[in-house]
Amino acid sequence: MHQQHSVLDDNAVIIWNKHIQSQYYSMGIRSNPLYLNAQPGQFLSVKDMNRDKPFLRRPFSIHQVIENTNAEVITEILYRVVGTCTENMSHMQAGQSLSVMGPLGNGFQVSSDMKQSCMVAGGVGIAPLVFLASWLIQNHRQLASGNIFIGGRSHTDVLCVTELKELGYSVVLTTEDGSMGIQGRITSPFELFLEQHTPDMIFACGPIPMLKAVAMIAIKKNIPCQVSLETVMACGLGACLGCAVSYQPENQTYLHVCREGAVFNAFELNWDTL
Ligand SMILES: Cc1cc2nc3c(=O)[nH]c(=O)nc-3n(C[C@H](O)[C@H](O)[C@H](O)COP(=O)(O)OP(=O)(O)OC[C@H]3O[C@@H](n4cnc5c(N)ncnc54)[C@H](O)[C@@H]3O)c2cc1C
Ligand code: FES
């Protein structure tokens, strides 16, 4: 997949802003038709121009792009309230607007010679993977209906399960408190699965410790793996080095999550520095 052009819309109208559960919300934002070409794993960045804080834009993965009956393109994001920007967003109403820039970054790489893939998500890390799951059905049918492993701290951190099952995927769930699915971390059933199956590609998104554990399993089993990193960002444009990660440490390379990511080959990242 190649980098797409992105657009800045200082007046992107909110079409819906729905509370899903606990700290999680879904927001639909009217978007430029360019978003219809967005790749799973790409993201957008938002800023409320009516507020001084936070000063910097905040990145969110593209969760879905839909075209409604009025031929309006709507991009959906799934967000968790963790701080100033997301708290403010949770109080916004349909009809209000945000400044939105996107689609940004590079998405997951998928090739037609892949026969079987699987996905691993932690918490709100499911957001880009649902987009990938539905995109695979349209574009790489042979990879659809695979296995998706979803982990959360509690049942309130587990999202999109019904949606993924309806798309034909097999979902395995774990929660650390045992309130839904198998008790424990998602890496346990995932590792067991890999004893019986050898997918051509693992796609993962979630908190860094989970991604690191998934990457170590993939490296041990020598199964290609791509991870979408949700690191803290500043400018979101490749200009400030705020999101630099060490990549191919033997070459002392640093890449920007906002520009060269957020999706990376898990085998090339320097996990000791993350
Ligand atoms: C490429 C990318 C895609 C993302 N996609 C999503 C998404 O789809 N849904 C979603 O809910 N979030 C996503 N995030 C994370 C999201 O950008 C942050 O949660 C958001 O910027 C927090 O802004 P805030 O002002 O509400 O919180 P702040 O006030 O900035 O921070 C509140 C607290 O959260 C911590 N924090 C902030 N950002 C992160 C982070 N990225 N990782 C870990 N801790 C953090 C801060 O250190 C602080 O303790 C993504 C991040 C990246 C880089
Ligand atoms: S956030 Fe500034 S370079 Fe990536």
XYZ file of C-alpha atoms and ligand atoms in Angstrom:
331
model
C 0.000 0.000 0.000
C 1.272 3.451 -0.759
C 0.889 6.746 1.015
C -2.315 8.514 -0.037
C -2.865 12.242 -0.267
C -4.393 13.791 2.811
C -6.667 16.776 3.325
C -7.148 19.306 6.095
C -10.766 20.199 6.827
C -11.133 22.829 9.542
C -14.879 22.433 9.512
C -15.557 18.687 9.460
C -19.113 18.227 10.717
C -19.865 15.587 13.334
C -22.692 13.381 12.048
C -22.966 11.317 15.211
C -21.194 10.998 18.540
C -22.470 7.954 20.418
C -21.561 6.534 23.766
C -20.869 2.811 23.326
C -19.933 1.621 26.796
C -17.771 2.684 29.723
C -15.187 5.226 28.376
C -15.728 4.304 24.718
C -17.446 6.394 22.036
C -18.038 6.243 18.297
C -17.886 9.427 16.245
C -18.969 9.760 12.615
C -17.413 12.727 10.814
C -18.411 14.053 7.391
C -15.349 13.615 5.187
C -13.820 14.351 1.840
C -14.523 11.535 -0.714
C -10.746 10.909 -0.640
C -11.424 8.884 2.519
C -13.118 6.232 0.375
C -9.561 5.275 -0.688
C -8.239 5.180 2.881
C -6.331 2.031 3.788
C -6.898 0.108 7.024
C -4.254 1.227 9.514
C -4.330 4.840 8.330
C -5.480 7.451 10.793
C -6.702 11.011 11.036
C -5.849 13.751 13.495
C -8.333 16.066 15.141
C -8.362 19.393 16.911
C -11.217 21.391 18.352
C -10.522 24.866 16.950
C -12.770 26.437 19.604
C -10.443 25.352 22.399
C -6.856 26.270 23.221
C -6.215 22.967 24.954
C -4.971 20.571 23.927
C -2.839 22.620 21.581
C -1.717 19.649 19.505
C -3.794 17.477 17.218
C -4.754 14.017 18.459
C -4.534 10.907 16.234
C -7.288 8.288 15.865
C -7.382 5.231 13.619
C -9.941 5.105 10.878
C -12.537 2.584 12.035
C -14.887 2.608 9.035
C -15.586 4.743 5.990
C -19.144 4.689 4.721
C -21.077 6.431 2.004
C -24.664 7.128 3.077
C -27.783 7.384 0.916
C -27.177 11.144 0.459
C -23.753 10.283 -1.072
C -22.074 11.785 2.001
C -18.800 10.130 2.991
C -18.606 9.515 6.732
C -15.473 8.407 8.535
C -16.002 6.694 11.857
C -13.540 6.694 14.721
C -13.792 4.697 17.912
C -12.264 6.470 20.874
C -11.579 5.963 24.528
C -11.769 8.912 26.915
C -8.319 9.196 28.530
C -7.558 12.921 28.782
C -8.385 16.484 27.722
C -9.080 16.044 24.009
C -11.063 12.823 24.270
C -13.022 14.165 27.264
C -13.960 17.267 25.228
C -14.854 15.122 22.233
C -17.197 13.002 24.340
C -19.334 16.113 25.042
C -19.622 17.183 21.413
C -22.918 16.958 19.558
C -23.921 16.120 16.005
C -23.759 19.314 13.929
C -20.670 20.695 15.701
C -17.388 20.528 13.862
C -13.755 19.631 14.382
C -10.614 20.317 12.408
C -9.667 16.977 10.861
C -6.566 16.073 8.883
C -6.238 12.768 7.081
C -6.004 10.094 5.922
C -2.503 9.977 7.428
C 0.274 7.414 7.641
C 0.629 4.078 5.952
C -1.789 1.227 6.357
C -1.369 -2.513 6.750
C 0.413 -4.201 3.840
C -1.660 -6.997 2.300
C -0.631 -9.039 -0.723
C -2.596 -11.406 -2.915
C -0.260 -14.336 -2.145
C -1.307 -14.338 1.533
C -3.572 -17.310 2.212
C -4.338 -17.025 5.906
C -4.016 -14.150 8.329
C -5.059 -13.518 11.886
C -5.480 -10.429 14.018
C -4.750 -9.568 17.629
C -6.294 -6.533 19.329
C -6.044 -5.009 22.770
C -8.833 -2.667 23.908
C -9.510 0.196 21.500
C -6.778 -1.284 19.255
C -9.673 -3.126 17.647
C -10.603 0.137 15.833
C -8.337 -0.230 12.746
C -8.690 -4.021 12.731
C -12.458 -3.852 12.154
C -11.728 -1.648 9.149
C -9.136 -4.206 7.998
C -11.577 -7.093 8.561
C -14.265 -5.533 6.352
C -11.710 -4.316 3.792
C -10.312 -7.856 3.420
C -13.800 -9.117 2.571
C -13.958 -6.594 -0.289
C -10.371 -6.806 -1.478
C -8.736 -10.088 -0.385
C -11.572 -12.563 0.001
C -9.148 -15.440 0.732
C -8.136 -13.694 3.978
C -11.664 -13.016 5.189
C -13.298 -15.090 7.965
C -10.012 -15.647 9.811
C -9.387 -15.594 13.534
C -9.422 -12.443 15.616
C -8.069 -12.429 19.168
C -9.366 -9.625 21.366
C -8.135 -8.871 24.853
C -9.259 -6.306 27.411
C -8.819 -5.606 31.087
C -12.528 -6.121 31.676
C -15.664 -6.805 29.607
C -16.169 -3.039 29.174
C -12.883 -2.876 27.222
C -14.029 -5.449 24.660
C -15.601 -3.870 21.569
C -17.014 -4.815 18.150
C -17.411 -8.551 18.797
C -20.912 -8.863 17.281
C -19.852 -6.837 14.255
C -16.840 -9.079 13.614
C -18.847 -12.277 14.041
C -21.432 -10.945 11.591
C -18.615 -10.346 9.108
C -17.792 -14.064 9.447
C -14.687 -13.927 11.637
C -14.004 -16.312 14.544
C -13.465 -14.280 17.679
C -11.500 -15.415 20.732
C -11.876 -13.203 23.811
C -9.931 -12.778 26.997
C -10.299 -10.381 29.905
C -7.812 -9.972 32.710
C -10.578 -9.986 35.336
C -12.422 -12.930 33.757
C -15.643 -10.938 33.238
C -15.835 -12.015 29.585
C -14.220 -14.836 27.612
C -11.187 -16.683 28.945
C -9.532 -15.141 32.000
C -6.003 -13.886 31.330
C -4.084 -12.216 28.561
C -4.886 -12.588 24.886
C -1.381 -13.818 24.101
C -2.109 -17.169 25.843
C -4.884 -18.448 23.500
C -3.091 -16.759 20.597
C 0.093 -18.711 21.254
C -1.913 -21.945 21.603
C -3.589 -21.212 18.253
C -0.170 -20.885 16.624
C 0.703 -24.423 17.781
C -1.909 -25.687 15.289
C -1.919 -22.950 12.622
C 0.688 -21.055 10.645
C -0.843 -17.885 9.190
C 1.130 -15.931 6.554
C 0.594 -12.711 8.474
C -0.367 -11.456 11.921
C -1.942 -7.983 12.167
C -1.965 -6.427 15.623
C -2.975 -3.200 17.331
C -3.173 -2.320 20.999
C -1.084 -1.143 23.934
C 2.709 -1.408 23.507
C 3.210 -4.213 26.129
C 0.648 -6.370 24.296
C 2.196 -5.607 20.908
C 5.605 -6.443 22.268
C 4.371 -9.809 23.551
C 2.695 -10.543 20.185
C 5.875 -9.533 18.338
C 8.034 -11.829 20.502
C 5.696 -14.763 19.763
C 5.728 -13.956 16.024
C 9.524 -13.696 15.981
C 9.875 -16.976 17.910
C 7.569 -18.751 15.444
C 8.980 -16.840 12.456
C 5.523 -15.687 11.348
C 5.445 -12.257 9.646
C 3.724 -9.655 11.790
C 2.631 -6.044 11.334
C 1.800 -3.840 14.294
C 0.011 -0.503 14.418
C 1.666 1.634 17.106
C -0.484 4.006 19.141
C 2.355 6.082 20.504
C 2.044 9.652 21.722
C 2.327 12.167 18.868
C 2.901 15.899 18.588
C 2.787 17.494 15.135
C 1.490 14.391 13.326
C 3.286 15.497 10.161
C 6.827 14.219 10.445
C 8.165 17.613 11.504
C 8.918 17.408 15.219
C 10.487 13.956 15.862
C 7.990 13.587 18.731
C 7.003 10.123 17.548
C 10.363 8.707 16.390
C 10.870 4.966 16.924
C 14.038 2.968 16.521
C 13.757 0.697 13.474
C 16.370 -1.708 12.135
C 18.659 -0.857 15.084
C 21.644 -2.379 13.256
C 21.390 0.551 10.790
C 20.589 3.085 13.549
C 17.432 4.061 11.677
C 14.659 6.107 13.257
C 11.214 6.347 11.687
C 8.258 8.592 12.447
C 5.127 6.784 13.598
C 3.034 9.592 12.096
C 4.622 9.484 8.649
C 6.206 6.066 8.073
C 3.764 4.288 10.423
C 1.640 3.844 12.294
C 1.958 0.292 10.901
C 5.399 -1.329 11.100
C 6.995 -4.694 10.455
C 7.258 -6.121 13.983
C 10.526 -7.891 13.094
C 12.319 -4.603 12.375
C 11.245 -2.507 15.364
C 13.662 -2.093 18.244
C 11.310 -3.357 20.965
C 13.841 -2.634 23.722
C 13.288 1.086 23.146
C 9.485 1.007 23.136
C -1.740 6.214 15.031
C -2.586 6.289 16.283
C -3.889 5.821 16.254
C -4.676 5.903 17.409
N -5.949 5.435 17.331
C -6.753 5.532 18.406
C -8.104 5.104 18.320
O -8.553 4.602 17.273
N -8.885 5.252 19.430
C -8.393 5.791 20.596
O -9.145 5.905 21.562
N -7.131 6.202 20.696
C -6.284 6.103 19.625
N -4.994 6.541 19.723
C -4.554 7.147 20.978
C -5.078 8.591 21.052
O -4.382 9.386 20.104
C -4.849 9.153 22.454
O -5.652 8.440 23.369
C -5.228 10.630 22.498
O -4.249 11.365 21.803
C -5.349 11.105 23.925
O -5.593 12.487 23.897
P -6.172 13.219 25.188
O -5.924 14.683 24.985
O -7.565 12.788 25.451
O -5.298 12.644 26.353
P -3.998 13.336 27.001
O -4.484 14.391 27.935
O -3.033 13.694 25.930
O -3.410 12.110 27.772
C -4.074 11.507 28.877
C -3.262 10.354 29.365
O -3.180 9.326 28.366
C -1.832 9.082 28.022
N -1.772 8.890 26.584
C -2.065 9.793 25.620
N -1.926 9.259 24.400
C -1.531 7.994 24.599
C -1.209 6.924 23.747
N -1.236 7.030 22.412
N -0.828 5.749 24.304
C -0.768 5.614 25.633
N -1.070 6.590 26.494
C -1.439 7.754 25.991
C -1.059 10.320 28.437
O 0.301 10.005 28.722
C -1.803 10.724 29.678
O -1.410 9.992 30.793
C -4.153 6.466 18.605
C -2.844 6.925 18.621
C -2.067 6.841 17.484
C -0.664 7.369 17.503
S 4.422 13.628 15.667
Fe 5.838 15.108 14.999
S 7.170 13.910 13.805
Fe 5.577 12.539 14.248
